[in-house]
């Protein structure tokens, strides 16, 4: 995956930063931010579109059905999909300590969505301080209790397979078969299988299925029809794609992305 260098929003800590401060950002399709950290936590939700967030050993996918938490000082990169509108919420360092030290993806609920929107300055300025404090307390509780979603994939670090892994994450639909995908790896198939299992916990065939699902969710979040996404991902039919989607995530593509 190609990561261009841009300056990410909100890179300087403000000693007077509120517990939660939201801002709506409409990103250019494919806009990328290179490796960086923040002095504060960042909660990101998607109104439309999707975003990949890369950490030291895995890539996470944000779509409208969920929110992502990035703690202070966490090294990460970001790349947006198309048709994007994101809501960034800066979380000051003191509050961030209560929300966990690991990046995570969580299920979005109507209440969580409303509480995140309440952090926007235009939605908060008419409320008195103790009203905002009560909403921030409830937001904290909702974030702590939110259900995690398995929308991330481990990126292998071994140079023999890291390149093909990133290429697959970029465009998994272009891969005709596992055999053609791995043909350029300078190692035997047995060694490749061992490396993938050791570094990602999955054999390459299963890892590729997960990469396809993440890419598919990104396309659906951008407004693509499920039937078109199924074809783009190399599935023979929408039903075959839906079956694999449900097998991995427990729900159908249409239910997941609404």
Tab-separated table of C-alpha atoms in Angstrom:
chain	number	residue	atom	x	y	z
A	1	UNK	CA	0.000	0.000	0.000
A	2	UNK	CA	1.444	3.358	-1.059
A	3	UNK	CA	1.506	5.905	1.743
A	4	UNK	CA	2.121	9.507	0.727
A	5	UNK	CA	3.398	12.120	3.138
A	6	UNK	CA	0.951	14.776	4.287
A	7	UNK	CA	0.637	16.637	7.541
A	8	UNK	CA	-2.222	15.059	9.487
A	9	UNK	CA	-4.820	17.245	11.191
A	10	UNK	CA	-4.409	18.118	14.864
A	11	UNK	CA	-0.727	17.389	15.530
A	12	UNK	CA	-0.018	19.700	18.473
A	13	UNK	CA	-1.138	19.226	22.044
A	14	UNK	CA	-2.946	22.119	23.705
A	15	UNK	CA	-2.694	22.250	27.476
A	16	UNK	CA	-6.289	23.526	27.607
A	17	UNK	CA	-7.699	20.892	25.233
A	18	UNK	CA	-11.199	19.759	26.302
A	19	UNK	CA	-11.848	16.150	27.213
A	20	UNK	CA	-13.496	15.627	23.816
A	21	UNK	CA	-13.438	18.031	20.865
A	22	UNK	CA	-14.935	17.014	17.532
A	23	UNK	CA	-14.368	18.226	13.975
A	24	UNK	CA	-15.881	17.102	10.677
A	25	UNK	CA	-13.301	16.421	7.935
A	26	UNK	CA	-14.082	15.768	4.266
A	27	UNK	CA	-10.989	14.050	2.919
A	28	UNK	CA	-9.909	13.764	-0.693
A	29	UNK	CA	-10.300	10.250	-2.086
A	30	UNK	CA	-7.098	8.287	-1.495
A	31	UNK	CA	-5.564	11.015	0.699
A	32	UNK	CA	-2.816	9.564	2.881
A	33	UNK	CA	-0.892	10.553	5.973
A	34	UNK	CA	2.509	9.008	6.595
A	35	UNK	CA	3.639	7.557	9.929
A	36	UNK	CA	2.947	9.975	12.769
A	37	UNK	CA	1.806	10.208	16.380
A	38	UNK	CA	-0.380	12.567	18.388
A	39	UNK	CA	0.101	13.967	21.881
A	40	UNK	CA	-3.606	13.282	22.422
A	41	UNK	CA	-6.016	10.458	21.728
A	42	UNK	CA	-8.133	10.384	18.606
A	43	UNK	CA	-11.566	8.886	18.161
A	44	UNK	CA	-12.665	8.664	14.522
A	45	UNK	CA	-16.059	7.775	13.091
A	46	UNK	CA	-17.190	7.713	9.481
A	47	UNK	CA	-20.374	9.342	8.220
A	48	UNK	CA	-19.641	8.076	4.706
A	49	UNK	CA	-16.710	6.248	3.156
A	50	UNK	CA	-13.895	4.361	4.836
A	51	UNK	CA	-10.353	4.693	6.126
A	52	UNK	CA	-7.397	2.349	6.586
A	53	UNK	CA	-5.298	2.937	9.704
A	54	UNK	CA	-1.958	1.161	9.874
A	55	UNK	CA	-0.132	0.417	13.119
A	56	UNK	CA	3.231	-1.254	13.675
A	57	UNK	CA	1.927	-4.746	12.912
A	58	UNK	CA	-1.605	-4.539	11.523
A	59	UNK	CA	-4.017	-2.575	9.376
A	60	UNK	CA	-7.459	-1.597	10.679
A	61	UNK	CA	-10.472	-0.606	8.593
A	62	UNK	CA	-12.947	2.080	9.627
A	63	UNK	CA	-16.411	2.184	8.021
A	64	UNK	CA	-19.709	3.886	8.987
A	65	UNK	CA	-20.770	0.896	11.094
A	66	UNK	CA	-18.009	1.478	13.638
A	67	UNK	CA	-15.542	3.840	15.289
A	68	UNK	CA	-11.805	3.576	15.800
A	69	UNK	CA	-9.736	4.575	18.845
A	70	UNK	CA	-6.101	5.693	18.494
A	71	UNK	CA	-4.387	6.367	21.845
A	72	UNK	CA	-1.763	9.081	22.378
A	73	UNK	CA	1.761	8.355	21.096
A	74	UNK	CA	0.617	5.418	18.937
A	75	UNK	CA	2.579	5.295	15.666
A	76	UNK	CA	0.136	5.015	12.765
A	77	UNK	CA	-0.542	5.953	9.161
A	78	UNK	CA	-3.896	6.669	7.511
A	79	UNK	CA	-5.406	6.389	4.050
A	80	UNK	CA	-8.935	7.409	3.132
A	81	UNK	CA	-11.197	5.720	0.625
A	82	UNK	CA	-13.668	7.536	-1.611
A	83	UNK	CA	-16.839	9.479	-0.766
A	84	UNK	CA	-15.422	10.328	2.638
A	85	UNK	CA	-16.747	12.348	5.536
A	86	UNK	CA	-15.077	11.658	8.869
A	87	UNK	CA	-15.677	12.969	12.354
A	88	UNK	CA	-12.424	13.305	14.300
A	89	UNK	CA	-12.656	13.698	18.065
A	90	UNK	CA	-9.518	14.796	19.878
A	91	UNK	CA	-9.323	13.384	23.391
A	92	UNK	CA	-6.982	15.010	25.878
A	93	UNK	CA	-4.272	12.921	27.453
A	94	UNK	CA	-5.862	12.668	30.893
A	95	UNK	CA	-9.138	11.376	29.445
A	96	UNK	CA	-7.279	9.069	27.054
A	97	UNK	CA	-5.826	7.130	29.981
A	98	UNK	CA	-9.322	5.828	30.729
A	99	UNK	CA	-9.932	4.566	27.163
A	100	UNK	CA	-7.097	2.082	26.740
A	101	UNK	CA	-3.559	2.054	25.364
A	102	UNK	CA	-4.244	-0.054	22.237
A	103	UNK	CA	-5.815	0.895	18.917
A	104	UNK	CA	-9.233	-0.707	18.589
A	105	UNK	CA	-12.280	-0.802	16.340
A	106	UNK	CA	-15.687	-0.801	18.002
A	107	UNK	CA	-19.281	-1.186	16.917
A	108	UNK	CA	-21.181	2.031	16.335
A	109	UNK	CA	-24.563	2.359	18.043
A	110	UNK	CA	-27.162	5.153	17.737
A	111	UNK	CA	-26.285	6.361	21.228
A	112	UNK	CA	-22.538	6.316	20.587
A	113	UNK	CA	-23.060	8.153	17.294
A	114	UNK	CA	-25.144	10.844	18.996
A	115	UNK	CA	-22.577	11.290	21.778
A	116	UNK	CA	-19.729	11.606	19.275
A	117	UNK	CA	-21.704	14.227	17.320
A	118	UNK	CA	-22.318	16.095	20.581
A	119	UNK	CA	-18.565	16.821	20.784
A	120	UNK	CA	-18.733	19.119	17.737
A	121	UNK	CA	-18.333	22.752	18.886
A	122	UNK	CA	-21.462	23.876	17.042
A	123	UNK	CA	-23.462	21.250	18.916
A	124	UNK	CA	-21.954	22.012	22.318
A	125	UNK	CA	-21.733	25.801	22.582
A	126	UNK	CA	-25.321	26.314	23.802
A	127	UNK	CA	-24.991	23.784	26.610
A	128	UNK	CA	-23.805	24.782	30.055
A	129	UNK	CA	-20.594	23.196	31.352
A	130	UNK	CA	-22.113	20.554	33.619
A	131	UNK	CA	-24.355	19.408	30.730
A	132	UNK	CA	-21.298	18.855	28.520
A	133	UNK	CA	-19.502	17.119	31.371
A	134	UNK	CA	-22.425	14.722	31.791
A	135	UNK	CA	-22.389	13.922	28.061
A	136	UNK	CA	-18.616	13.388	28.131
A	137	UNK	CA	-18.970	11.030	31.099
A	138	UNK	CA	-21.596	9.033	29.221
A	139	UNK	CA	-19.427	8.989	26.080
A	140	UNK	CA	-16.538	7.584	28.130
A	141	UNK	CA	-18.750	4.803	29.497
A	142	UNK	CA	-20.081	3.958	26.024
A	143	UNK	CA	-16.577	3.764	24.559
A	144	UNK	CA	-15.314	1.516	27.345
A	145	UNK	CA	-18.328	-0.782	26.987
A	146	UNK	CA	-18.412	-0.803	23.168
A	147	UNK	CA	-18.057	-4.169	21.457
A	148	UNK	CA	-14.827	-4.683	19.509
A	149	UNK	CA	-15.097	-5.595	15.802
A	150	UNK	CA	-12.518	-7.897	14.114
A	151	UNK	CA	-11.865	-5.527	11.224
A	152	UNK	CA	-8.097	-5.621	11.185
A	153	UNK	CA	-5.468	-7.762	9.575
A	154	UNK	CA	-1.952	-8.539	10.736
A	155	UNK	CA	0.772	-7.498	8.303
A	156	UNK	CA	3.698	-9.959	8.202
A	157	UNK	CA	7.086	-8.392	8.827
A	158	UNK	CA	9.275	-10.988	7.093
A	159	UNK	CA	10.526	-9.381	3.884
A	160	UNK	CA	9.891	-12.528	1.877
A	161	UNK	CA	6.121	-12.146	2.274
A	162	UNK	CA	5.494	-8.561	3.441
A	163	UNK	CA	5.543	-7.219	-0.122
A	164	UNK	CA	2.928	-9.637	-1.456
A	165	UNK	CA	0.795	-9.027	1.640
A	166	UNK	CA	0.722	-5.256	1.104
A	167	UNK	CA	0.035	-5.739	-2.616
A	168	UNK	CA	-2.918	-7.978	-1.752
A	169	UNK	CA	-4.293	-5.424	0.685
A	170	UNK	CA	-4.044	-2.778	-2.044
A	171	UNK	CA	-6.047	-4.740	-4.622
A	172	UNK	CA	-7.052	-8.260	-3.559
A	173	UNK	CA	-9.598	-8.511	-6.375
A	174	UNK	CA	-6.775	-8.631	-8.913
A	175	UNK	CA	-5.465	-11.884	-7.446
A	176	UNK	CA	-6.734	-14.829	-9.488
A	177	UNK	CA	-5.518	-17.538	-7.111
A	178	UNK	CA	-3.287	-18.068	-4.107
A	179	UNK	CA	-0.763	-19.784	-6.371
A	180	UNK	CA	-0.403	-16.799	-8.743
A	181	UNK	CA	-0.309	-14.395	-5.792
A	182	UNK	CA	2.644	-16.168	-4.194
A	183	UNK	CA	4.557	-17.119	-7.326
A	184	UNK	CA	7.093	-14.288	-6.955
A	185	UNK	CA	7.973	-15.103	-3.343
A	186	UNK	CA	11.525	-16.410	-3.103
A	187	UNK	CA	10.636	-19.350	-0.886
A	188	UNK	CA	8.973	-22.740	-1.143
A	189	UNK	CA	5.216	-23.038	-0.632
A	190	UNK	CA	5.845	-24.905	2.608
A	191	UNK	CA	8.054	-22.076	3.880
A	192	UNK	CA	5.490	-19.456	2.828
A	193	UNK	CA	2.743	-21.320	4.674
A	194	UNK	CA	4.917	-21.488	7.784
A	195	UNK	CA	5.804	-17.799	7.610
A	196	UNK	CA	2.184	-16.686	7.262
A	197	UNK	CA	1.024	-18.884	10.133
A	198	UNK	CA	3.896	-17.769	12.372
A	199	UNK	CA	3.489	-14.053	11.674
A	200	UNK	CA	-0.268	-13.663	11.151
A	201	UNK	CA	-1.824	-16.734	12.723
A	202	UNK	CA	-3.353	-17.689	9.365
A	203	UNK	CA	-2.308	-19.660	6.289
A	204	UNK	CA	-2.025	-17.441	3.178
A	205	UNK	CA	-5.383	-18.565	1.728
A	206	UNK	CA	-7.278	-17.506	4.852
A	207	UNK	CA	-5.274	-14.266	5.150
A	208	UNK	CA	-6.223	-13.411	1.561
A	209	UNK	CA	-9.922	-13.995	2.309
A	210	UNK	CA	-9.706	-11.521	5.184
A	211	UNK	CA	-7.928	-8.971	2.972
A	212	UNK	CA	-10.714	-9.325	0.406
A	213	UNK	CA	-13.392	-8.791	3.041
A	214	UNK	CA	-11.706	-5.615	4.321
A	215	UNK	CA	-11.387	-4.292	0.783
A	216	UNK	CA	-15.013	-5.205	0.062
A	217	UNK	CA	-16.270	-3.333	3.122
A	218	UNK	CA	-14.287	-0.280	2.009
A	219	UNK	CA	-15.975	-0.396	-1.405
A	220	UNK	CA	-19.456	-0.919	0.040
A	221	UNK	CA	-18.891	2.014	2.421
A	222	UNK	CA	-18.055	4.149	-0.620
A	223	UNK	CA	-21.460	3.355	-2.122
A	224	UNK	CA	-20.673	0.414	-4.415
A	225	UNK	CA	-23.409	-2.164	-4.937
A	226	UNK	CA	-22.827	-5.471	-3.181
A	227	UNK	CA	-23.185	-7.346	-6.482
A	228	UNK	CA	-20.449	-5.188	-8.056
A	229	UNK	CA	-18.174	-5.634	-5.052
A	230	UNK	CA	-18.626	-9.404	-5.192
A	231	UNK	CA	-17.546	-9.396	-8.834
A	232	UNK	CA	-14.609	-7.067	-8.114
A	233	UNK	CA	-13.418	-9.445	-5.400
A	234	UNK	CA	-13.420	-12.381	-7.806
A	235	UNK	CA	-16.486	-14.205	-6.470
A	236	UNK	CA	-18.625	-16.103	-8.946
A	237	UNK	CA	-21.874	-14.820	-7.459
A	238	UNK	CA	-23.247	-12.404	-4.882
A	239	UNK	CA	-24.497	-15.340	-2.821
A	240	UNK	CA	-21.000	-16.866	-2.672
A	241	UNK	CA	-19.576	-13.538	-1.528
A	242	UNK	CA	-22.348	-13.092	1.053
A	243	UNK	CA	-21.735	-16.592	2.368
A	244	UNK	CA	-18.026	-15.878	2.913
A	245	UNK	CA	-18.814	-12.490	4.455
A	246	UNK	CA	-21.298	-13.998	6.896
A	247	UNK	CA	-18.891	-16.832	7.715
A	248	UNK	CA	-16.140	-14.389	8.695
A	249	UNK	CA	-18.192	-11.630	10.377
A	250	UNK	CA	-21.425	-13.301	11.391
A	251	UNK	CA	-23.729	-10.981	9.411
A	252	UNK	CA	-24.559	-10.342	5.773
A	253	UNK	CA	-22.848	-7.482	3.865
A	254	UNK	CA	-26.086	-5.465	3.750
A	255	UNK	CA	-26.709	-5.849	7.497
A	256	UNK	CA	-23.083	-5.071	8.378
A	257	UNK	CA	-22.905	-1.816	6.437
A	258	UNK	CA	-26.222	-0.284	7.488
